[in-house]
mmCIF file with all atom_site columns, C-alpha atoms in Angstrom:
data_model
loop_
_atom_site.group_PDB
_atom_site.id
_atom_site.type_symbol
_atom_site.label_atom_id
_atom_site.label_alt_id
_atom_site.label_comp_id
_atom_site.label_asym_id
_atom_site.label_entity_id
_atom_site.label_seq_id
_atom_site.pdbx_PDB_ins_code
_atom_site.Cartn_x
_atom_site.Cartn_y
_atom_site.Cartn_z
_atom_site.occupancy
_atom_site.B_iso_or_equiv
_atom_site.pdbx_formal_charge
_atom_site.auth_seq_id
_atom_site.auth_comp_id
_atom_site.auth_asym_id
_atom_site.auth_atom_id
_atom_site.pdbx_PDB_model_num
ATOM 1   C CA . UNK J 1 1   ? -26.020 44.454 25.311 1.00 61.00 ? 1   UNK J CA 1
ATOM 2   C CA . UNK J 1 2   ? -28.461 41.589 24.968 1.00 86.00 ? 2   UNK J CA 1
ATOM 3   C CA . UNK J 1 3   ? -31.130 40.701 27.164 1.00 88.00 ? 3   UNK J CA 1
ATOM 4   C CA . UNK J 1 4   ? -29.096 38.034 28.602 1.00 89.00 ? 4   UNK J CA 1
ATOM 5   C CA . UNK J 1 5   ? -26.047 40.148 29.265 1.00 90.00 ? 5   UNK J CA 1
ATOM 6   C CA . UNK J 1 6   ? -27.903 42.256 31.043 1.00 91.00 ? 6   UNK J CA 1
ATOM 7   C CA . UNK J 1 7   ? -29.549 39.630 33.188 1.00 90.00 ? 7   UNK J CA 1
ATOM 8   C CA . UNK J 1 8   ? -26.265 38.392 34.378 1.00 91.00 ? 8   UNK J CA 1
ATOM 9   C CA . UNK J 1 9   ? -24.937 42.275 34.861 1.00 92.00 ? 9   UNK J CA 1
ATOM 10  C CA . UNK J 1 10  ? -28.191 43.102 36.623 1.00 94.00 ? 10  UNK J CA 1
ATOM 11  C CA . UNK J 1 11  ? -29.564 39.724 38.573 1.00 95.00 ? 11  UNK J CA 1
ATOM 12  C CA . UNK J 1 12  ? -25.840 38.423 39.694 1.00 97.00 ? 12  UNK J CA 1
ATOM 13  C CA . UNK J 1 13  ? -23.180 41.049 39.635 1.00 97.00 ? 13  UNK J CA 1
ATOM 14  C CA . UNK J 1 14  ? -25.731 43.607 40.765 1.00 96.00 ? 14  UNK J CA 1
ATOM 15  C CA . UNK J 1 15  ? -25.354 42.064 43.917 1.00 97.00 ? 15  UNK J CA 1
ATOM 16  C CA . UNK J 1 16  ? -21.743 42.766 44.821 1.00 97.00 ? 16  UNK J CA 1
ATOM 17  C CA . UNK J 1 17  ? -21.505 39.422 45.853 1.00 98.00 ? 17  UNK J CA 1
ATOM 18  C CA . UNK J 1 18  ? -20.939 37.878 42.256 1.00 98.00 ? 18  UNK J CA 1
ATOM 19  C CA . UNK J 1 19  ? -17.393 38.190 41.004 1.00 98.00 ? 19  UNK J CA 1
ATOM 20  C CA . UNK J 1 20  ? -17.998 36.801 37.201 1.00 98.00 ? 20  UNK J CA 1
ATOM 21  C CA . UNK J 1 21  ? -20.650 34.906 35.839 1.00 98.00 ? 21  UNK J CA 1
ATOM 22  C CA . UNK J 1 22  ? -21.505 32.992 32.586 1.00 97.00 ? 22  UNK J CA 1
ATOM 23  C CA . UNK J 1 23  ? -24.268 31.023 30.905 1.00 96.00 ? 23  UNK J CA 1
ATOM 24  C CA . UNK J 1 24  ? -23.636 28.011 28.961 1.00 96.00 ? 24  UNK J CA 1
ATOM 25  C CA . UNK J 1 25  ? -26.034 26.424 26.551 1.00 95.00 ? 25  UNK J CA 1
ATOM 26  C CA . UNK J 1 26  ? -25.721 22.528 28.251 1.00 94.00 ? 26  UNK J CA 1
ATOM 27  C CA . UNK J 1 27  ? -26.839 21.185 24.548 1.00 94.00 ? 27  UNK J CA 1
ATOM 28  C CA . UNK J 1 28  ? -24.168 22.997 22.162 1.00 95.00 ? 28  UNK J CA 1
ATOM 29  C CA . UNK J 1 29  ? -21.824 23.042 25.390 1.00 95.00 ? 29  UNK J CA 1
ATOM 30  C CA . UNK J 1 30  ? -20.989 26.705 24.332 1.00 96.00 ? 30  UNK J CA 1
ATOM 31  C CA . UNK J 1 31  ? -20.637 29.676 25.899 1.00 97.00 ? 31  UNK J CA 1
ATOM 32  C CA . UNK J 1 32  ? -23.730 31.843 25.475 1.00 95.00 ? 32  UNK J CA 1
ATOM 33  C CA . UNK J 1 33  ? -23.024 34.738 27.452 1.00 96.00 ? 33  UNK J CA 1
ATOM 34  C CA . UNK J 1 34  ? -20.501 35.990 30.240 1.00 96.00 ? 34  UNK J CA 1
ATOM 35  C CA . UNK J 1 35  ? -19.346 39.075 32.324 1.00 96.00 ? 35  UNK J CA 1
ATOM 36  C CA . UNK J 1 36  ? -16.961 41.210 30.955 1.00 95.00 ? 36  UNK J CA 1
ATOM 37  C CA . UNK J 1 37  ? -13.447 39.603 31.452 1.00 95.00 ? 37  UNK J CA 1
ATOM 38  C CA . UNK J 1 38  ? -14.595 35.877 32.293 1.00 97.00 ? 38  UNK J CA 1
ATOM 39  C CA . UNK J 1 39  ? -13.464 34.173 29.932 1.00 96.00 ? 39  UNK J CA 1
ATOM 40  C CA . UNK J 1 40  ? -14.374 30.020 30.181 1.00 96.00 ? 40  UNK J CA 1
ATOM 41  C CA . UNK J 1 41  ? -12.133 27.777 28.284 1.00 96.00 ? 41  UNK J CA 1
ATOM 42  C CA . UNK J 1 42  ? -13.879 25.011 25.650 1.00 95.00 ? 42  UNK J CA 1
ATOM 43  C CA . UNK J 1 43  ? -12.145 22.364 28.225 1.00 94.00 ? 43  UNK J CA 1
ATOM 44  C CA . UNK J 1 44  ? -13.821 24.189 31.056 1.00 95.00 ? 44  UNK J CA 1
ATOM 45  C CA . UNK J 1 45  ? -16.852 23.920 29.287 1.00 96.00 ? 45  UNK J CA 1
ATOM 46  C CA . UNK J 1 46  ? -16.790 20.324 28.680 1.00 92.00 ? 46  UNK J CA 1
ATOM 47  C CA . UNK J 1 47  ? -15.841 19.743 32.159 1.00 90.00 ? 47  UNK J CA 1
ATOM 48  C CA . UNK J 1 48  ? -18.919 21.502 33.730 1.00 91.00 ? 48  UNK J CA 1
ATOM 49  C CA . UNK J 1 49  ? -21.359 20.269 30.964 1.00 90.00 ? 49  UNK J CA 1
ATOM 50  C CA . UNK J 1 50  ? -20.063 16.277 30.794 1.00 82.00 ? 50  UNK J CA 1
ATOM 51  C CA . UNK J 1 51  ? -18.564 16.133 34.485 1.00 74.00 ? 51  UNK J CA 1
ATOM 52  C CA . UNK J 1 52  ? -21.168 18.317 36.710 1.00 78.00 ? 52  UNK J CA 1
ATOM 53  C CA . UNK J 1 53  ? -23.989 18.193 34.597 1.00 72.00 ? 53  UNK J CA 1
ATOM 54  C CA . UNK J 1 54  ? -24.357 14.538 33.738 1.00 76.00 ? 54  UNK J CA 1
ATOM 55  C CA . UNK J 1 55  ? -22.598 13.365 36.680 1.00 81.00 ? 55  UNK J CA 1
ATOM 56  C CA . UNK J 1 56  ? -23.137 15.351 39.851 1.00 83.00 ? 56  UNK J CA 1
ATOM 57  C CA . UNK J 1 57  ? -22.182 12.613 42.165 1.00 84.00 ? 57  UNK J CA 1
ATOM 58  C CA . UNK J 1 58  ? -18.866 12.035 40.894 1.00 85.00 ? 58  UNK J CA 1
ATOM 59  C CA . UNK J 1 59  ? -17.812 15.905 41.062 1.00 85.00 ? 59  UNK J CA 1
ATOM 60  C CA . UNK J 1 60  ? -19.285 15.396 44.617 1.00 87.00 ? 60  UNK J CA 1
ATOM 61  C CA . UNK J 1 61  ? -16.529 12.977 45.105 1.00 89.00 ? 61  UNK J CA 1
ATOM 62  C CA . UNK J 1 62  ? -13.655 13.820 43.548 1.00 90.00 ? 62  UNK J CA 1
ATOM 63  C CA . UNK J 1 63  ? -14.392 17.717 43.526 1.00 90.00 ? 63  UNK J CA 1
ATOM 64  C CA . UNK J 1 64  ? -14.139 19.950 40.362 1.00 91.00 ? 64  UNK J CA 1
ATOM 65  C CA . UNK J 1 65  ? -11.051 21.591 38.318 1.00 92.00 ? 65  UNK J CA 1
ATOM 66  C CA . UNK J 1 66  ? -12.289 24.908 37.006 1.00 94.00 ? 66  UNK J CA 1
ATOM 67  C CA . UNK J 1 67  ? -10.428 27.541 35.375 1.00 94.00 ? 67  UNK J CA 1
ATOM 68  C CA . UNK J 1 68  ? -7.209  26.110 36.957 1.00 94.00 ? 68  UNK J CA 1
ATOM 69  C CA . UNK J 1 69  ? -7.675  26.034 40.179 1.00 95.00 ? 69  UNK J CA 1
ATOM 70  C CA . UNK J 1 70  ? -9.435  22.850 42.056 1.00 95.00 ? 70  UNK J CA 1
ATOM 71  C CA . UNK J 1 71  ? -12.598 23.453 44.465 1.00 95.00 ? 71  UNK J CA 1
ATOM 72  C CA . UNK J 1 72  ? -13.833 21.438 46.983 1.00 95.00 ? 72  UNK J CA 1
ATOM 73  C CA . UNK J 1 73  ? -17.566 20.467 46.713 1.00 94.00 ? 73  UNK J CA 1
ATOM 74  C CA . UNK J 1 74  ? -19.891 21.390 49.656 1.00 94.00 ? 74  UNK J CA 1
ATOM 75  C CA . UNK J 1 75  ? -23.018 20.285 47.388 1.00 93.00 ? 75  UNK J CA 1
ATOM 76  C CA . UNK J 1 76  ? -23.720 18.733 44.045 1.00 90.00 ? 76  UNK J CA 1
ATOM 77  C CA . UNK J 1 77  ? -26.872 17.234 43.460 1.00 89.00 ? 77  UNK J CA 1
ATOM 78  C CA . UNK J 1 78  ? -28.795 16.943 39.934 1.00 87.00 ? 78  UNK J CA 1
ATOM 79  C CA . UNK J 1 79  ? -29.742 20.775 39.764 1.00 91.00 ? 79  UNK J CA 1
ATOM 80  C CA . UNK J 1 80  ? -26.708 22.555 41.824 1.00 93.00 ? 80  UNK J CA 1
ATOM 81  C CA . UNK J 1 81  ? -23.080 22.540 42.541 1.00 94.00 ? 81  UNK J CA 1
ATOM 82  C CA . UNK J 1 82  ? -21.409 24.641 45.513 1.00 96.00 ? 82  UNK J CA 1
ATOM 83  C CA . UNK J 1 83  ? -17.653 24.196 45.263 1.00 95.00 ? 83  UNK J CA 1
ATOM 84  C CA . UNK J 1 84  ? -15.149 26.344 47.306 1.00 97.00 ? 84  UNK J CA 1
ATOM 85  C CA . UNK J 1 85  ? -11.223 26.881 47.552 1.00 96.00 ? 85  UNK J CA 1
ATOM 86  C CA . UNK J 1 86  ? -9.196  28.796 49.974 1.00 95.00 ? 86  UNK J CA 1
ATOM 87  C CA . UNK J 1 87  ? -9.713  31.997 47.797 1.00 95.00 ? 87  UNK J CA 1
ATOM 88  C CA . UNK J 1 88  ? -13.457 31.724 46.762 1.00 97.00 ? 88  UNK J CA 1
ATOM 89  C CA . UNK J 1 89  ? -15.950 29.579 45.073 1.00 98.00 ? 89  UNK J CA 1
ATOM 90  C CA . UNK J 1 90  ? -17.855 28.628 42.467 1.00 97.00 ? 90  UNK J CA 1
ATOM 91  C CA . UNK J 1 91  ? -22.162 28.248 42.056 1.00 97.00 ? 91  UNK J CA 1
ATOM 92  C CA . UNK J 1 92  ? -23.483 26.323 39.554 1.00 96.00 ? 92  UNK J CA 1
ATOM 93  C CA . UNK J 1 93  ? -27.352 25.816 38.812 1.00 95.00 ? 93  UNK J CA 1
ATOM 94  C CA . UNK J 1 94  ? -28.701 23.686 36.080 1.00 93.00 ? 94  UNK J CA 1
ATOM 95  C CA . UNK J 1 95  ? -31.832 24.732 34.235 1.00 93.00 ? 95  UNK J CA 1
ATOM 96  C CA . UNK J 1 96  ? -33.491 23.107 31.282 1.00 91.00 ? 96  UNK J CA 1
ATOM 97  C CA . UNK J 1 97  ? -31.048 24.883 28.711 1.00 92.00 ? 97  UNK J CA 1
ATOM 98  C CA . UNK J 1 98  ? -28.486 26.423 30.656 1.00 94.00 ? 98  UNK J CA 1
ATOM 99  C CA . UNK J 1 99  ? -25.665 26.051 33.438 1.00 95.00 ? 99  UNK J CA 1
ATOM 100 C CA . UNK J 1 100 ? -25.490 29.785 35.105 1.00 96.00 ? 100 UNK J CA 1
ATOM 101 C CA . UNK J 1 101 ? -22.190 29.666 36.614 1.00 97.00 ? 101 UNK J CA 1
ATOM 102 C CA . UNK J 1 102 ? -21.240 32.269 38.973 1.00 98.00 ? 102 UNK J CA 1
ATOM 103 C CA . UNK J 1 103 ? -17.906 32.950 41.120 1.00 98.00 ? 103 UNK J CA 1
ATOM 104 C CA . UNK J 1 104 ? -17.168 34.938 43.992 1.00 98.00 ? 104 UNK J CA 1
ATOM 105 C CA . UNK J 1 105 ? -13.932 35.919 46.292 1.00 97.00 ? 105 UNK J CA 1
ATOM 106 C CA . UNK J 1 106 ? -13.008 35.933 50.012 1.00 97.00 ? 106 UNK J CA 1
ATOM 107 C CA . UNK J 1 107 ? -14.391 39.212 50.241 1.00 97.00 ? 107 UNK J CA 1
ATOM 108 C CA . UNK J 1 108 ? -17.793 38.326 48.927 1.00 98.00 ? 108 UNK J CA 1
ATOM 109 C CA . UNK J 1 109 ? -20.480 36.742 50.796 1.00 97.00 ? 109 UNK J CA 1
ATOM 110 C CA . UNK J 1 110 ? -21.057 33.086 49.358 1.00 97.00 ? 110 UNK J CA 1
ATOM 111 C CA . UNK J 1 111 ? -24.509 32.806 50.606 1.00 97.00 ? 111 UNK J CA 1
ATOM 112 C CA . UNK J 1 112 ? -25.415 36.564 48.623 1.00 98.00 ? 112 UNK J CA 1
ATOM 113 C CA . UNK J 1 113 ? -23.822 34.650 45.470 1.00 98.00 ? 113 UNK J CA 1
ATOM 114 C CA . UNK J 1 114 ? -26.060 31.264 45.701 1.00 98.00 ? 114 UNK J CA 1
ATOM 115 C CA . UNK J 1 115 ? -29.107 32.848 46.391 1.00 97.00 ? 115 UNK J CA 1
ATOM 116 C CA . UNK J 1 116 ? -28.719 35.051 43.508 1.00 97.00 ? 116 UNK J CA 1
ATOM 117 C CA . UNK J 1 117 ? -27.568 32.605 41.225 1.00 97.00 ? 117 UNK J CA 1
ATOM 118 C CA . UNK J 1 118 ? -30.488 29.973 42.549 1.00 97.00 ? 118 UNK J CA 1
ATOM 119 C CA . UNK J 1 119 ? -33.228 32.523 41.923 1.00 96.00 ? 119 UNK J CA 1
ATOM 120 C CA . UNK J 1 120 ? -31.885 33.386 38.369 1.00 95.00 ? 120 UNK J CA 1
ATOM 121 C CA . UNK J 1 121 ? -32.176 29.506 37.947 1.00 94.00 ? 121 UNK J CA 1
ATOM 122 C CA . UNK J 1 122 ? -35.630 29.383 39.138 1.00 93.00 ? 122 UNK J CA 1
ATOM 123 C CA . UNK J 1 123 ? -36.958 32.152 36.561 1.00 89.00 ? 123 UNK J CA 1
ATOM 124 C CA . UNK J 1 124 ? -37.269 30.355 33.313 1.00 77.00 ? 124 UNK J CA 1
ATOM 125 C CA . UNK J 1 125 ? -39.135 32.780 31.648 1.00 80.00 ? 125 UNK J CA 1
ATOM 126 C CA . UNK J 1 126 ? -36.244 35.169 32.353 1.00 83.00 ? 126 UNK J CA 1
ATOM 127 C CA . UNK J 1 127 ? -33.611 32.702 30.697 1.00 81.00 ? 127 UNK J CA 1
ATOM 128 C CA . UNK J 1 128 ? -35.744 32.596 27.620 1.00 73.00 ? 128 UNK J CA 1
ATOM 129 C CA . UNK J 1 129 ? -34.144 32.002 24.186 1.00 57.00 ? 129 UNK J CA 1
ATOM 130 C CA . UNK J 1 130 ? -35.869 35.604 23.054 1.00 46.00 ? 130 UNK J CA 1
ATOM 131 C CA . UNK J 1 131 ? -35.537 38.959 24.161 1.00 39.00 ? 131 UNK J CA 1
ATOM 132 C CA . UNK J 1 132 ? -38.724 39.070 26.195 1.00 41.00 ? 132 UNK J CA 1
ATOM 133 C CA . UNK J 1 133 ? -38.430 39.391 30.197 1.00 38.00 ? 133 UNK J CA 1
ATOM 134 C CA . UNK J 1 134 ? -41.682 37.591 30.552 1.00 36.00 ? 134 UNK J CA 1
ATOM 135 C CA . UNK J 1 135 ? -44.233 35.037 29.317 1.00 35.00 ? 135 UNK J CA 1
ATOM 136 C CA . UNK J 1 136 ? -46.394 35.980 26.324 1.00 34.00 ? 136 UNK J CA 1
ATOM 137 C CA . UNK J 1 137 ? -49.081 38.362 26.912 1.00 34.00 ? 137 UNK J CA 1
ATOM 138 C CA . UNK J 1 138 ? -52.039 36.270 26.061 1.00 31.00 ? 138 UNK J CA 1
ATOM 139 C CA . UNK J 1 139 ? -52.513 33.159 23.339 1.00 29.00 ? 139 UNK J CA 1
ATOM 140 C CA . UNK J 1 140 ? -50.954 33.825 19.688 1.00 28.00 ? 140 UNK J CA 1
ATOM 141 C CA . UNK J 1 141 ? -53.208 34.562 17.379 1.00 29.00 ? 141 UNK J CA 1
ATOM 142 C CA . UNK J 1 142 ? -54.023 32.195 14.255 1.00 28.00 ? 142 UNK J CA 1
#
């Protein structure tokens, strides 16, 4: 299991208030890693990257159509989107490299899902492309 897969499972699904989660590479418009059973179709990836990531105010006005469900946006700005429907919701946090996507269902606390997803987004060293968990332990040697 990869570092990023473990991170999703531990930091998000480990809260028991995130139903499913994924990391989407913004530049490549691909799913890097997703929790088991959470399949995001390429059209949904494009919707999130082109729709929300590039124009959050439009998502705020029009809502979000994700995984064949309509969501009403309750927050949409340059860094985060929170959307919900009658059965749950989706939280999206934008970092420099990724969109972190987390969903919750009606039996979960949305605030815990939001907090866990936002905290992960605020940890750039956690989402580094290599397998280390933190910054390098000193300057590189020449």
